[in-house]
Short mmCIF file of C-alpha atoms in Angstrom, two decimals:
data_model
loop_
_atom_site.label_atom_id
_atom_site.label_comp_id
_atom_site.label_asym_id
_atom_site.label_seq_id
_atom_site.Cartn_x
_atom_site.Cartn_y
_atom_site.Cartn_z
CA MET A 1 124.52 165.42 68.18
CA SER A 2 121.21 164.15 69.51
CA THR A 3 118.07 165.84 68.26
CA GLU A 4 115.92 164.32 71.03
CA PRO A 5 114.45 166.95 73.36
CA GLU A 6 115.77 166.99 76.88
CA PHE A 7 113.47 167.01 79.87
CA GLU A 8 114.38 167.92 83.37
CA GLN A 9 114.52 164.73 85.43
CA GLN A 10 112.50 165.45 88.51
CA ILE A 11 110.96 162.93 90.83
CA PRO A 12 108.36 164.78 92.85
CA ASP A 13 107.95 164.00 96.50
CA GLU A 14 105.28 161.29 96.75
CA ASP A 15 103.25 163.25 99.30
CA GLU A 16 103.20 166.27 97.00
CA ALA A 17 102.09 164.12 94.07
CA LEU A 18 99.08 162.83 95.95
CA ASP A 19 96.02 164.97 96.27
CA ALA A 20 94.16 165.38 99.52
CA TYR A 21 91.57 162.75 98.56
CA SER A 22 94.21 160.11 97.88
CA ARG A 23 96.10 160.88 101.08
CA LEU A 24 92.89 160.56 103.07
CA VAL A 25 91.96 157.19 101.55
CA ILE A 26 95.50 155.87 102.06
CA ARG A 27 95.55 156.98 105.70
CA VAL A 28 92.23 155.33 106.47
CA ALA A 29 93.17 152.15 104.61
CA GLU A 30 96.46 151.90 106.49
CA SER A 31 94.74 152.35 109.84
CA VAL A 32 91.87 149.92 109.18
CA THR A 33 93.53 147.10 107.22
CA PRO A 34 95.39 145.52 110.20
CA HIS A 35 92.04 144.89 111.92
CA VAL A 36 90.43 143.12 108.93
CA ALA A 37 90.85 139.38 108.36
CA ALA A 38 90.11 137.00 105.54
CA ILE A 39 87.79 134.38 106.96
CA GLU A 40 86.96 130.89 105.74
CA MET A 41 84.32 128.76 107.41
CA THR A 42 84.78 125.02 106.88
CA SER A 43 82.74 121.87 107.36
CA THR A 44 83.94 118.29 107.61
CA GLY A 45 82.54 115.96 104.97
CA ARG A 46 83.42 112.61 103.47
CA ARG A 47 86.36 114.17 101.66
CA GLY A 48 87.66 116.04 104.68
CA GLN A 49 87.50 119.80 105.26
CA VAL A 50 85.33 121.67 102.75
CA ARG A 51 85.16 125.45 102.53
CA VAL A 52 81.53 126.49 102.95
CA GLY A 53 81.67 130.26 103.41
CA SER A 54 84.33 132.92 102.93
CA GLY A 55 84.67 136.66 103.16
CA SER A 56 86.12 139.19 105.55
CA ALA A 57 85.77 139.97 109.26
CA VAL A 58 86.66 142.86 111.57
CA VAL A 59 88.18 142.59 115.05
CA PHE A 60 86.02 144.66 117.40
CA THR A 61 87.02 143.59 120.95
CA GLY A 62 90.33 143.28 122.72
CA ASP A 63 89.72 139.61 123.51
CA GLY A 64 89.48 138.42 119.93
CA TYR A 65 85.87 138.71 118.80
CA LEU A 66 85.27 139.54 115.13
CA LEU A 67 82.23 140.88 113.27
CA THR A 68 81.26 139.52 109.88
CA ASN A 69 78.13 138.77 107.85
CA ALA A 70 75.68 136.01 108.76
CA HIS A 71 75.72 134.81 105.15
CA VAL A 72 79.53 134.49 105.27
CA VAL A 73 79.49 132.05 108.19
CA ALA A 74 76.55 130.17 106.64
CA GLY A 75 75.71 128.54 109.98
CA ILE A 76 79.07 126.72 110.11
CA GLN A 77 80.61 126.46 113.57
CA SER A 78 84.35 126.78 112.85
CA GLY A 79 86.87 128.19 110.43
CA ARG A 80 90.06 130.21 110.08
CA ALA A 81 90.94 133.90 109.97
CA VAL A 82 94.08 135.29 108.30
CA PHE A 83 95.25 138.88 108.88
CA ALA A 84 97.16 141.29 106.68
CA ASP A 85 100.47 140.56 108.43
CA GLY A 86 100.10 136.85 107.73
CA LYS A 87 99.14 135.86 111.26
CA HIS A 88 96.17 133.54 111.56
CA THR A 89 93.86 131.94 114.07
CA ASP A 90 91.16 129.32 114.15
CA VAL A 91 87.74 130.80 114.85
CA GLU A 92 84.48 129.49 116.23
CA LEU A 93 81.00 130.82 115.61
CA VAL A 94 79.48 132.67 118.56
CA GLY A 95 76.19 133.62 116.95
CA ALA A 96 74.49 134.96 113.82
CA ASP A 97 71.43 137.10 113.08
CA PRO A 98 70.13 136.62 109.50
CA LEU A 99 67.79 139.63 109.68
CA SER A 100 70.66 142.09 110.18
CA ASP A 101 73.17 139.87 108.29
CA LEU A 102 75.55 140.17 111.25
CA ALA A 103 77.54 137.39 112.89
CA VAL A 104 80.18 137.19 115.62
CA VAL A 105 83.09 134.73 115.62
CA ARG A 106 85.82 134.32 118.24
CA GLY A 107 89.50 133.91 117.50
CA LEU A 108 91.02 131.02 119.46
CA LYS A 109 94.52 132.56 119.34
CA SER A 110 95.74 136.13 119.70
CA THR A 111 94.34 138.68 117.26
CA PRO A 112 95.26 142.27 116.38
CA PRO A 113 93.84 145.03 118.59
CA PRO A 114 90.23 146.04 117.88
CA ALA A 115 89.13 148.57 115.29
CA LEU A 116 87.43 151.71 116.55
CA LEU A 117 83.66 151.51 116.12
CA GLY A 118 81.80 154.66 115.10
CA ASN A 119 78.13 155.56 114.79
CA ALA A 120 76.43 155.34 111.42
CA ASP A 121 73.65 157.62 112.65
CA SER A 122 76.04 160.52 112.04
CA LEU A 123 76.48 159.67 108.33
CA ARG A 124 75.14 162.00 105.65
CA VAL A 125 74.37 161.36 101.99
CA GLY A 126 77.41 162.45 99.98
CA GLN A 127 79.88 161.71 102.77
CA LEU A 128 83.12 159.96 101.83
CA VAL A 129 83.50 156.36 103.08
CA ILE A 130 86.15 153.70 102.52
CA ALA A 131 85.45 149.97 102.21
CA VAL A 132 88.25 147.65 103.37
CA GLY A 133 88.08 143.90 102.88
CA ASN A 134 90.43 140.93 102.83
CA PRO A 135 89.06 138.64 100.12
CA LEU A 136 90.77 135.28 99.77
CA GLY A 137 93.76 136.50 101.76
CA LEU A 138 94.46 139.47 99.47
CA ALA A 139 95.09 141.88 102.32
CA GLY A 140 93.77 145.39 102.06
CA SER A 141 91.27 145.35 99.22
CA VAL A 142 90.17 148.99 99.29
CA THR A 143 87.47 150.93 97.47
CA ALA A 144 86.29 154.45 98.20
CA GLY A 145 83.08 156.27 97.44
CA VAL A 146 80.31 158.32 98.95
CA VAL A 147 77.20 157.45 100.89
CA SER A 148 74.47 157.41 98.26
CA GLY A 149 71.55 156.33 100.44
CA LEU A 150 70.62 155.73 104.08
CA GLY A 151 67.87 153.74 105.76
CA ARG A 152 67.43 151.32 102.88
CA SER A 153 66.02 147.82 103.28
CA ILE A 154 66.68 145.00 100.84
CA PRO A 155 65.04 141.61 100.26
CA VAL A 156 67.35 138.61 100.11
CA ARG A 157 66.67 134.93 99.48
CA ALA A 158 67.60 132.23 102.00
CA GLY A 159 66.69 128.78 100.73
CA GLU A 160 63.06 128.90 99.60
CA HIS A 161 62.19 131.87 101.79
CA ARG A 162 62.82 135.58 101.59
CA ARG A 163 64.14 137.84 104.31
CA VAL A 164 64.58 141.58 104.58
CA ILE A 165 67.85 143.14 105.70
CA GLU A 166 66.88 146.50 107.12
CA ASP A 167 68.52 149.91 107.49
CA VAL A 168 71.44 149.29 105.15
CA ILE A 169 73.86 151.97 104.00
CA GLN A 170 74.14 152.30 100.23
CA THR A 171 77.44 153.54 98.77
CA ASP A 172 79.08 153.70 95.37
CA ALA A 173 82.15 151.95 96.81
CA ALA A 174 81.93 148.75 94.76
CA LEU A 175 82.10 145.41 96.56
CA ASN A 176 82.58 141.81 95.59
CA PRO A 177 81.56 138.73 97.62
CA GLY A 178 85.07 138.44 99.14
CA ASN A 179 84.60 141.86 100.74
CA SER A 180 81.45 140.75 102.59
CA GLY A 181 82.03 141.13 106.31
CA GLY A 182 84.72 143.77 105.85
CA ALA A 183 84.81 147.29 107.22
CA LEU A 184 83.11 150.43 105.99
CA ALA A 185 85.03 153.30 107.58
CA ASP A 186 84.54 157.04 107.78
CA THR A 187 87.34 159.50 107.14
CA ARG A 188 88.54 159.22 110.74
CA GLY A 189 89.01 155.46 110.42
CA ARG A 190 85.98 154.61 112.55
CA ILE A 191 83.99 151.55 111.49
CA VAL A 192 80.49 152.74 110.64
CA GLY A 193 79.32 149.63 108.80
CA ILE A 194 79.97 145.99 107.94
CA ASN A 195 80.00 145.54 104.18
CA THR A 196 77.65 143.05 102.58
CA ALA A 197 77.73 141.95 98.96
CA VAL A 198 74.68 139.74 99.49
CA ALA A 199 72.61 141.74 97.00
CA GLY A 200 74.97 141.18 94.10
CA LEU A 201 78.38 141.87 92.62
CA GLY A 202 79.44 145.49 92.59
CA LEU A 203 76.60 146.90 94.67
CA GLY A 204 77.90 148.80 97.69
CA LEU A 205 75.82 148.02 100.76
CA ALA A 206 76.73 147.89 104.44
CA VAL A 207 75.00 147.02 107.71
CA PRO A 208 75.29 150.13 109.90
CA ILE A 209 76.97 150.28 113.29
CA ASN A 210 74.53 152.15 115.52
CA ARG A 211 72.53 151.69 118.71
CA THR A 212 70.28 149.05 117.19
CA THR A 213 73.13 146.93 115.85
CA GLN A 214 75.06 147.38 119.09
CA ARG A 215 72.06 145.77 120.79
CA ILE A 216 72.14 142.95 118.24
CA ILE A 217 75.87 142.40 118.78
CA ALA A 218 75.39 142.33 122.56
CA SER A 219 72.69 139.65 122.18
CA LEU A 220 74.96 137.57 119.96
CA LEU A 221 77.78 137.79 122.49
CA ARG A 222 75.48 136.94 125.38
CA ASP A 223 73.07 134.37 123.90
CA GLY A 224 74.46 133.42 120.50
CA ARG A 225 71.25 134.58 118.82
CA VAL A 226 68.79 137.45 118.60
CA ARG A 227 65.09 136.92 119.04
CA ARG A 228 63.58 139.26 116.50
CA ALA A 229 60.02 140.17 115.63
CA TYR A 230 59.31 139.96 111.90
CA LEU A 231 56.92 142.10 109.85
CA GLY A 232 58.01 141.34 106.28
CA LEU A 233 58.07 144.59 104.38
CA VAL A 234 60.62 146.35 102.20
CA SER A 235 60.63 150.11 102.69
CA THR A 236 62.48 153.30 101.92
CA PRO A 237 62.36 156.63 103.78
CA ILE A 238 60.82 159.56 101.91
CA PRO A 239 59.87 163.15 102.76
CA LEU A 240 56.16 163.92 102.94
CA ASP A 241 54.66 166.50 100.63
CA ALA A 242 53.44 169.78 102.09
CA SER A 243 49.79 168.76 102.39
CA ALA A 244 50.71 165.50 104.17
CA VAL A 245 52.97 167.39 106.58
CA VAL A 246 50.02 169.63 107.50
CA ARG A 247 47.65 166.67 107.97
CA THR A 248 50.01 164.40 109.89
CA GLY A 249 52.44 166.72 111.63
CA GLN A 250 55.34 164.62 110.30
CA LYS A 251 57.97 165.52 107.72
CA GLU A 252 59.02 161.97 106.78
CA GLY A 253 57.67 158.44 106.64
CA LEU A 254 58.45 154.97 105.31
CA ARG A 255 57.24 154.18 101.80
CA VAL A 256 56.36 150.48 101.49
CA VAL A 257 58.12 149.16 98.38
CA GLU A 258 57.19 145.50 98.78
CA VAL A 259 55.18 143.33 101.16
CA ILE A 260 56.53 139.80 101.54
CA ALA A 261 53.91 137.16 100.69
CA GLY A 262 52.48 135.37 103.73
CA SER A 263 54.10 137.81 106.15
CA PRO A 264 52.49 139.55 109.15
CA ALA A 265 52.60 142.78 107.14
CA GLU A 266 50.52 141.20 104.36
CA ARG A 267 48.04 139.73 106.87
CA SER A 268 47.60 143.18 108.44
CA GLY A 269 46.44 144.61 105.10
CA LEU A 270 49.58 146.64 104.39
CA GLN A 271 50.10 147.27 100.67
CA PRO A 272 52.95 148.45 98.42
CA GLY A 273 52.75 152.21 98.08
CA ASP A 274 51.47 152.73 101.63
CA LEU A 275 53.30 155.30 103.70
CA VAL A 276 53.92 154.11 107.27
CA LEU A 277 53.90 157.10 109.62
CA ARG A 278 53.83 155.56 113.08
CA ALA A 279 54.41 152.16 114.70
CA GLN A 280 53.33 151.42 118.27
CA GLY A 281 52.46 155.11 118.50
CA ARG A 282 55.98 156.27 117.61
CA ALA A 283 56.92 158.19 114.49
CA VAL A 284 58.98 156.14 112.02
CA SER A 285 61.06 157.80 109.34
CA SER A 286 63.81 155.25 108.70
CA ALA A 287 64.21 151.49 108.59
CA GLU A 288 66.12 151.70 111.87
CA SER A 289 63.31 153.56 113.64
CA LEU A 290 61.01 150.65 112.77
CA GLN A 291 63.60 147.93 113.33
CA LYS A 292 64.42 149.02 116.87
CA LEU A 293 60.78 148.33 117.82
CA LEU A 294 60.98 144.74 116.53
CA PHE A 295 62.84 142.84 119.22
CA GLU A 296 61.52 139.87 121.18
CA GLU A 297 59.02 141.82 123.27
CA ALA A 298 57.00 142.54 120.09
CA ILE A 299 56.66 138.88 119.05
CA GLY A 300 53.02 137.76 119.00
CA GLU A 301 51.75 141.10 120.31
CA PRO A 302 49.45 143.61 118.56
CA PHE A 303 51.62 146.07 116.64
CA PRO A 304 49.59 149.12 115.56
CA LEU A 305 50.64 150.93 112.38
CA THR A 306 49.47 154.36 111.26
CA VAL A 307 49.37 154.38 107.46
CA LEU A 308 48.77 157.06 104.84
CA ARG A 309 47.15 155.66 101.68
CA GLU A 310 45.73 157.73 98.83
CA GLY A 311 45.46 160.77 101.05
CA ARG A 312 43.68 158.97 103.90
CA THR A 313 45.20 158.11 107.27
CA PHE A 314 44.09 154.96 109.07
CA GLN A 315 45.20 152.28 111.52
CA LEU A 316 46.31 148.72 110.83
CA ILE A 317 47.15 146.08 113.40
CA ALA A 318 49.95 143.63 112.62
CA VAL A 319 51.01 140.74 114.84
CA PRO A 320 54.76 140.17 114.31
CA SER A 321 56.01 136.59 114.24
CA GLU A 322 59.40 135.44 115.40
CA MET A 323 62.14 135.70 112.83
CA SER A 324 63.36 132.20 112.04
CA GLN A 325 67.04 131.66 112.75
CA GLN A 326 67.29 128.82 110.24
CA PRO A 327 68.07 129.55 106.61
CA GLY A 328 65.28 128.33 104.40
#
């Protein structure tokens, strides 16, 4: 007679075994993954085709246009996209904008239907988001986390020069370089950002989908480029203390974290630690609120900044230059 204890053999229903969080992540991943491709950009050299850039891309129009990162395409004009179901298409570069780290490519064959774009302006810190990529053809690489910061700007290196990618979303959904260009989705499966691992392995950052980036995307589709005015500062939004609120009438501003050497911001006299309150007479409280003022009409024109420094408010005048489209 066996002395081993007997256990009731029950196989719980899979849906019952999953908690609400897991079911939500699975549902979003299943809805978003078909729209996300692995993308490889190639160049022809002496030894034939050489892979230059790779990552992920998201179908966003019904006629086969895909969004990805500018650093993924690396300025290369052609490549290949492979989808989760194994279908693939050659792609050609339509345009790229290094300042936002966004690029558009076009599929030359049929592609899956477009993903639904949302609006990152509705995001809140602490909100659940799901990152979906397709690194190296491994369909449906999924990580989940929460929004841990909004309105960030990060410096990145391109050749010997430094750029600033503005208004990024920071999450604790870890990314790797193969997930760059993939989708950041909200809990309704709407694409609220394009993931970028440009700042380093494991750091969750995404370029937001909002009115400013919609304008950038429209310019890429129309002209293949975006003429951008460049200031050259790294900033983060912060609330003002009570005394500053009374003096300025504003509740928030942009704290200058870094001023890029040789930039228009440095020439204007802007310094790290300054609090930018207004630009061109408009209140600025996020990287996007500043970025949306820096399109081609601002290039070479006086750009007044209202700055709070050591308790004093004063005016600086910057003259934005044009953002170079060439890496390095």
